Every structure is written in structure tokens, then in C-alpha cells.
mmCIF file of C-alpha atoms and ligand atoms in Angstrom:
data_model
loop_
_atom_site.group_PDB
_atom_site.id
_atom_site.type_symbol
_atom_site.label_atom_id
_atom_site.label_comp_id
_atom_site.label_asym_id
_atom_site.label_seq_id
_atom_site.Cartn_x
_atom_site.Cartn_y
_atom_site.Cartn_z
ATOM 1 C CA MET N 817 -0.923 -6.840 -32.004
ATOM 2 C CA GLY N 818 -0.112 -8.880 -29.790
ATOM 3 C CA VAL N 819 -1.252 -8.344 -25.457
ATOM 4 C CA ASP N 820 2.225 -6.801 -23.475
ATOM 5 C CA LEU N 821 0.173 -5.767 -20.136
ATOM 6 C CA ARG N 822 3.392 -5.783 -18.453
ATOM 7 C CA MET N 823 5.635 -4.038 -21.258
ATOM 8 C CA ALA N 824 2.989 -1.029 -21.998
ATOM 9 C CA MET N 825 2.457 -0.436 -17.795
ATOM 10 C CA ARG N 826 6.292 -0.177 -17.054
ATOM 11 C CA ASN N 827 5.785 3.301 -18.434
ATOM 12 C CA PHE N 828 2.582 4.338 -16.555
ATOM 13 C CA ALA N 829 4.593 6.003 -13.298
ATOM 14 C CA THR N 830 3.466 5.396 -9.718
ATOM 15 C CA GLY N 831 3.420 5.872 -5.954
ATOM 16 C CA VAL N 832 4.185 3.340 -4.369
ATOM 17 C CA CYS N 833 2.815 1.721 -0.093
ATOM 18 C CA VAL N 834 2.834 -0.175 2.157
ATOM 19 C CA MET N 835 -0.593 -2.143 3.106
ATOM 20 C CA THR N 836 -0.891 -3.224 6.179
ATOM 21 C CA THR N 837 -3.645 -6.109 7.950
ATOM 22 C CA TYR N 838 -3.370 -8.623 10.487
ATOM 23 C CA ALA N 839 -3.899 -11.878 11.021
ATOM 24 C CA ASP N 840 -5.960 -12.533 15.285
ATOM 25 C CA GLY N 841 -4.561 -16.416 15.674
ATOM 26 C CA PRO N 842 -4.174 -18.136 19.561
ATOM 27 C CA ASN N 843 -1.111 -17.257 20.102
ATOM 28 C CA GLY N 844 -2.282 -13.427 19.882
ATOM 29 C CA ARG N 845 -1.953 -10.702 16.635
ATOM 30 C CA THR N 846 0.665 -11.698 13.694
ATOM 31 C CA HIS N 847 0.932 -8.503 11.146
ATOM 32 C CA ASP N 848 1.983 -8.622 7.450
ATOM 33 C CA GLY N 849 2.433 -5.924 4.779
ATOM 34 C CA VAL N 850 2.477 -5.571 1.678
ATOM 35 C CA THR N 851 4.220 -2.738 -1.259
ATOM 36 C CA VAL N 852 1.096 -2.307 -3.059
ATOM 37 C CA ASN N 853 1.326 0.382 -5.917
ATOM 38 C CA SER N 854 -2.472 -0.463 -6.884
ATOM 39 C CA LEU N 855 -3.868 2.042 -5.506
ATOM 40 C CA THR N 856 -6.758 4.362 -6.359
ATOM 41 C CA SER N 857 -8.585 6.447 -5.380
ATOM 42 C CA VAL N 858 -11.950 5.580 -6.658
ATOM 43 C CA SER N 859 -14.901 8.350 -4.454
ATOM 44 C CA LEU N 860 -14.331 10.697 -2.866
ATOM 45 C CA ASP N 861 -17.712 11.020 -1.428
ATOM 46 C CA PRO N 862 -18.527 8.931 -0.025
ATOM 47 C CA PRO N 863 -14.433 8.439 0.185
ATOM 48 C CA LEU N 864 -13.274 5.119 -0.991
ATOM 49 C CA VAL N 865 -9.878 3.786 -2.142
ATOM 50 C CA SER N 866 -9.442 0.076 -3.409
ATOM 51 C CA VAL N 867 -6.374 -1.493 -4.524
ATOM 52 C CA CYS N 868 -5.574 -5.238 -6.816
ATOM 53 C CA LEU N 869 -4.554 -8.151 -4.690
ATOM 54 C CA ARG N 870 -3.621 -11.266 -5.598
ATOM 55 C CA ARG N 871 -6.045 -14.077 -5.350
ATOM 56 C CA ASP N 872 -4.347 -16.886 -3.802
ATOM 57 C CA SER N 873 -2.240 -13.622 -1.532
ATOM 58 C CA THR N 874 -2.470 -15.126 2.062
ATOM 59 C CA PHE N 875 -2.220 -11.438 2.658
ATOM 60 C CA LEU N 876 -5.819 -10.870 1.206
ATOM 61 C CA ALA N 877 -6.997 -14.265 3.059
ATOM 62 C CA ASP N 878 -5.937 -12.560 6.459
ATOM 63 C CA LEU N 879 -7.593 -8.676 5.355
ATOM 64 C CA LEU N 880 -11.231 -10.417 3.650
ATOM 65 C CA ASP N 881 -11.184 -11.699 7.843
ATOM 66 C CA THR N 882 -10.067 -8.660 9.889
ATOM 67 C CA LYS N 883 -12.348 -6.629 7.066
ATOM 68 C CA VAL N 884 -10.026 -4.015 7.880
ATOM 69 C CA TRP N 885 -5.746 -2.030 6.932
ATOM 70 C CA ALA N 886 -4.056 0.767 6.288
ATOM 71 C CA LEU N 887 -1.843 2.172 4.242
ATOM 72 C CA SER N 888 1.219 4.061 3.463
ATOM 73 C CA ILE N 889 1.813 6.032 1.235
ATOM 74 C CA LEU N 890 6.266 5.604 1.513
ATOM 75 C CA ASP N 891 8.637 8.602 0.495
ATOM 76 C CA ILE N 892 12.017 7.845 -1.230
ATOM 77 C CA SER N 893 13.247 6.622 1.719
ATOM 78 C CA ALA N 894 11.522 3.621 2.042
ATOM 79 C CA THR N 895 12.973 1.861 -0.738
ATOM 80 C CA ASP N 896 14.486 -0.999 1.554
ATOM 81 C CA VAL N 897 10.897 -0.611 3.188
ATOM 82 C CA ALA N 898 9.345 -1.147 -0.112
ATOM 83 C CA ARG N 899 11.852 -4.082 -1.028
ATOM 84 C CA ALA N 900 11.347 -5.884 1.926
ATOM 85 C CA PHE N 901 7.128 -5.567 2.089
ATOM 86 C CA ALA N 902 7.795 -6.985 -1.834
ATOM 87 C CA GLN N 903 9.436 -10.860 -0.595
ATOM 88 C CA LYS N 904 7.639 -13.792 1.468
ATOM 89 C CA ARG N 905 6.505 -13.891 4.934
ATOM 90 C CA GLU N 906 8.694 -14.379 7.155
ATOM 91 C CA ILE N 907 10.686 -11.833 5.410
ATOM 92 C CA ARG N 908 7.868 -9.302 6.051
ATOM 93 C CA ALA N 909 6.932 -10.276 9.367
ATOM 94 C CA ALA N 910 11.573 -9.387 10.515
ATOM 95 C CA ALA N 911 10.932 -6.233 8.468
ATOM 96 C CA LEU N 912 7.656 -5.307 10.984
ATOM 97 C CA HIS N 913 9.696 -5.677 13.897
ATOM 98 C CA THR N 914 12.047 -3.324 13.156
ATOM 99 C CA LEU N 915 10.423 -0.434 11.679
ATOM 100 C CA SER N 916 8.807 2.636 13.705
ATOM 101 C CA ALA N 917 4.930 1.324 13.310
ATOM 102 C CA THR N 918 2.483 1.505 15.909
ATOM 103 C CA PRO N 919 -1.443 0.227 15.599
ATOM 104 C CA GLY N 920 -3.797 2.641 13.877
ATOM 105 C CA GLU N 921 -6.591 4.025 16.376
ATOM 106 C CA ASP N 922 -9.814 2.892 14.332
ATOM 107 C CA THR N 923 -8.454 -0.525 12.677
ATOM 108 C CA GLY N 924 -5.185 -1.728 15.011
ATOM 109 C CA ALA N 925 -3.672 -2.585 11.161
ATOM 110 C CA LEU N 926 0.166 -1.475 11.810
ATOM 111 C CA VAL N 927 0.557 2.959 10.346
ATOM 112 C CA LEU N 928 4.084 3.220 8.715
ATOM 113 C CA ASP N 929 5.788 7.036 10.642
ATOM 114 C CA SER N 930 5.553 7.785 6.376
ATOM 115 C CA PRO N 931 4.622 11.341 4.659
ATOM 116 C CA ALA N 932 0.840 9.772 3.967
ATOM 117 C CA TRP N 933 -2.163 7.066 5.973
ATOM 118 C CA LEU N 934 -5.753 5.954 5.051
ATOM 119 C CA GLU N 935 -6.658 3.665 6.954
ATOM 120 C CA CYS N 936 -9.646 1.769 5.921
ATOM 121 C CA ARG N 937 -12.574 -0.720 5.933
ATOM 122 C CA LEU N 938 -14.047 -3.731 3.511
ATOM 123 C CA ARG N 939 -16.866 -2.474 1.554
ATOM 124 C CA GLN N 940 -16.930 -5.043 -1.656
ATOM 125 C CA HIS N 941 -14.545 -7.332 -3.188
ATOM 126 C CA VAL N 942 -14.475 -8.345 -5.930
ATOM 127 C CA ASP N 943 -12.333 -11.631 -7.934
ATOM 128 C CA VAL N 944 -11.558 -10.453 -11.593
ATOM 129 C CA GLY N 945 -8.896 -12.108 -13.551
ATOM 130 C CA ASP N 946 -5.629 -13.461 -11.273
ATOM 131 C CA HIS N 947 -6.689 -11.150 -8.459
ATOM 132 C CA THR N 948 -9.295 -9.349 -5.796
ATOM 133 C CA VAL N 949 -10.041 -6.012 -6.192
ATOM 134 C CA VAL N 950 -10.724 -5.017 -2.649
ATOM 135 C CA VAL N 951 -12.797 -1.490 -2.395
ATOM 136 C CA GLY N 952 -12.793 0.325 1.774
ATOM 137 C CA ASP N 953 -14.300 3.213 3.684
ATOM 138 C CA VAL N 954 -11.758 5.452 4.143
ATOM 139 C CA ILE N 955 -12.232 5.844 7.914
ATOM 140 C CA ALA N 956 -9.117 7.908 8.760
ATOM 141 C CA THR N 957 -6.163 9.689 7.292
ATOM 142 C CA GLY N 958 -3.010 11.395 8.478
ATOM 143 C CA ALA N 959 -0.476 13.160 6.953
ATOM 144 C CA GLN N 960 2.940 15.001 7.565
ATOM 145 C CA ARG N 961 4.174 18.283 6.188
ATOM 146 C CA GLY N 962 6.921 15.803 3.447
ATOM 147 C CA ARG N 963 10.388 16.933 3.466
ATOM 148 C CA ARG N 964 11.841 13.970 1.008
ATOM 149 C CA PRO N 965 10.494 13.154 -3.066
ATOM 150 C CA PRO N 966 7.502 11.045 -2.953
ATOM 151 C CA LEU N 967 8.971 7.313 -3.573
ATOM 152 C CA VAL N 968 8.194 6.966 -7.700
ATOM 153 C CA PHE N 969 7.584 3.128 -9.410
ATOM 154 C CA LEU N 970 8.430 3.251 -12.855
ATOM 155 C CA HIS N 971 10.054 1.211 -15.166
ATOM 156 C CA GLY N 972 11.218 -1.319 -12.724
ATOM 157 C CA GLU N 973 12.205 0.288 -10.100
ATOM 158 C CA TYR N 974 12.518 3.004 -7.492
ATOM 159 C CA HIS N 975 12.908 6.246 -8.485
ATOM 160 C CA ALA N 976 12.984 10.154 -7.033
ATOM 161 C CA GLY N 977 9.496 11.589 -7.236
ATOM 162 C CA ARG N 978 9.499 15.592 -7.879
ATOM 163 C CA CYS N 979 10.021 17.459 -4.702
ATOM 164 C CA GLN N 980 6.999 18.862 -3.205
ATOM 165 C CA GLN N 981 8.239 22.633 -2.621
ATOM 166 C CA GLN N 982 8.448 22.443 -6.367
ATOM 167 C CA THR N 983 4.800 21.566 -6.994
ATOM 168 C CA GLU N 984 3.970 23.705 -4.607
ATOM 169 C CA GLU N 985 6.027 26.542 -6.223
ATOM 170 C CA ALA N 986 4.782 25.552 -10.039
ATOM 171 C CA VAL N 987 0.703 25.807 -8.984
ATOM 172 C CA LYS N 988 0.218 29.408 -6.758
HETATM 173 C C1 FMN D 2103 6.616 -2.217 -6.491
HETATM 174 C C2 FMN D 2103 5.403 -2.615 -6.297
HETATM 175 C C3 FMN D 2103 3.701 -2.252 -6.217
HETATM 176 C C4 FMN D 2103 3.537 -4.593 -5.789
HETATM 177 N N1 FMN D 2103 1.777 -3.639 -6.024
HETATM 178 C C5 FMN D 2103 1.254 -5.207 -6.424
HETATM 179 C C6 FMN D 2103 -0.869 -4.849 -6.096
HETATM 180 O O1 FMN D 2103 -0.468 -3.899 -6.404
HETATM 181 N N2 FMN D 2103 -0.776 -5.728 -5.402
HETATM 182 C C7 FMN D 2103 -0.322 -6.822 -5.716
HETATM 183 O O2 FMN D 2103 -0.633 -8.494 -5.286
HETATM 184 N N3 FMN D 2103 1.185 -7.161 -4.779
HETATM 185 C C8 FMN D 2103 2.395 -6.221 -5.764
HETATM 186 N N4 FMN D 2103 3.198 -6.558 -5.622
HETATM 187 C C9 FMN D 2103 3.954 -7.192 -5.139
HETATM 188 C C10 FMN D 2103 3.294 -8.192 -3.687
HETATM 189 O O3 FMN D 2103 3.910 -6.447 -2.820
HETATM 190 C C11 FMN D 2103 4.886 -9.142 -3.113
HETATM 191 O O4 FMN D 2103 4.475 -10.042 -4.425
HETATM 192 C C12 FMN D 2103 3.714 -9.504 -1.409
HETATM 193 O O5 FMN D 2103 4.900 -9.885 -1.507
HETATM 194 C C13 FMN D 2103 2.334 -10.227 -1.806
HETATM 195 O O6 FMN D 2103 2.846 -11.126 -0.674
HETATM 196 P P1 FMN D 2103 1.324 -12.677 -0.996
HETATM 197 O O7 FMN D 2103 2.675 -13.616 -0.218
HETATM 198 O O8 FMN D 2103 0.796 -12.636 0.669
HETATM 199 O O9 FMN D 2103 1.112 -12.718 -2.140
HETATM 200 C C14 FMN D 2103 4.155 -5.604 -5.930
HETATM 201 C C15 FMN D 2103 5.086 -5.354 -5.471
HETATM 202 C C16 FMN D 2103 6.401 -4.142 -6.159
HETATM 203 C C17 FMN D 2103 7.432 -3.964 -5.946
#
């Protein structure tokens, strides 16, 4: 049997985030953000997360310079946001201007108005295959009570995850 990783992983439901960083140049700070679903919680003590980024990504190059980033976890109202940040850099830059986003206090990376966010500082990065795994210390987190279902990526499409209220009732 051959290997078709994409086909197999289409069946693995994930959450969706916008990951942001920036570049400081002669004309000031340029922010960028990309849609990612490879976020993994790696360690609780110390708090660490990882994200896999395409090795030839300009976003990755910026991140390896600044060594900081933010992750905003999206809900179903942000489907268009997820679509915009999976496009080329100019479209992403335009999207950042129209969104409600504020620089994170600890990193300066933009935090979107979203159910939860993390600010991270680079601890380690490893080139693996055609991607680079970045591992970051989580230096700040925030959450607001979610009123909407989380955004879920499955079978190459966006879906609404089960409502939080139902989940809370299920664990009571
Ligand atoms: C749902 C979804 C999840 C994605 N997750 C990742 C990811 O984890 N890592 C990655 O490198 N690209 C991921 N992408 C693709 C990037 O969002 C997209 O290629 C981005 O524009 C890359 O920016 P770049 O041109 O700087 O590489 C994802 C796209 C979608 C639609």
C-alpha cells in the first residue's frame, strides 16, 4: 500500500488558529499572520507549544528573526478570517488592517478578537522534511467565554464544532 498522508490526515479534525508575527524594517513594523492547524500543546511545565511551518515560508523567516509570535484560536464567526490568512502575503496584510487586532503586551505580535490566545517566545526550531517545527515558551494567555462554536477543519472544509455549553453539560 502506498502512502497518502494528505488523504489520511483529512480525517483528523483540528482547531484553527491565526499565527502572527512581524518584521521590523526601515519603514517601521510590518505585521503578518497565517492560518495554521498544526498547533500542539507540547508541555505544561514549562508551558510549551509547537507549530509546523512550511520551510520556504516568508512568515517563518520573519518569525525566526523576531523569535516571538501570537496564536489566536478561531471560532465559527472567523471562517473568512481563516480563509484570508491562508492566502498570499498581500491579501493577509490587507486582512490585518480590517480586523480588530491589538499588539500582545508581551510580544508585540497581533492578537485577534477571538475566544482564546497565546503569546510565545521561540525556544527551539527543528527542520524536519519540508517543514520547520517551532517550539515556543508560552509567556501569556487569555480567553473570553466562548459564545460561538469553535472553528474545526476536517475533510478540507471548515465546520462548526459542538457548542461549548453542550460539552460543559456533558462533563458535569
Ligand atoms: C486550515 C488551514 C491550516 C493550515 N495550517 C498550516 C500549518 O499548520 N502550517 C503551515 O505552514 N501552513 C498552514 N496552512 C497554509 C498557510 O495558511 C498558507 O500557506 C499561508 O499563506 C502561508 O504563508 P507563507 O506564504 O508565508 O508560507 C494552513 C492552511 C489552512 C487553510
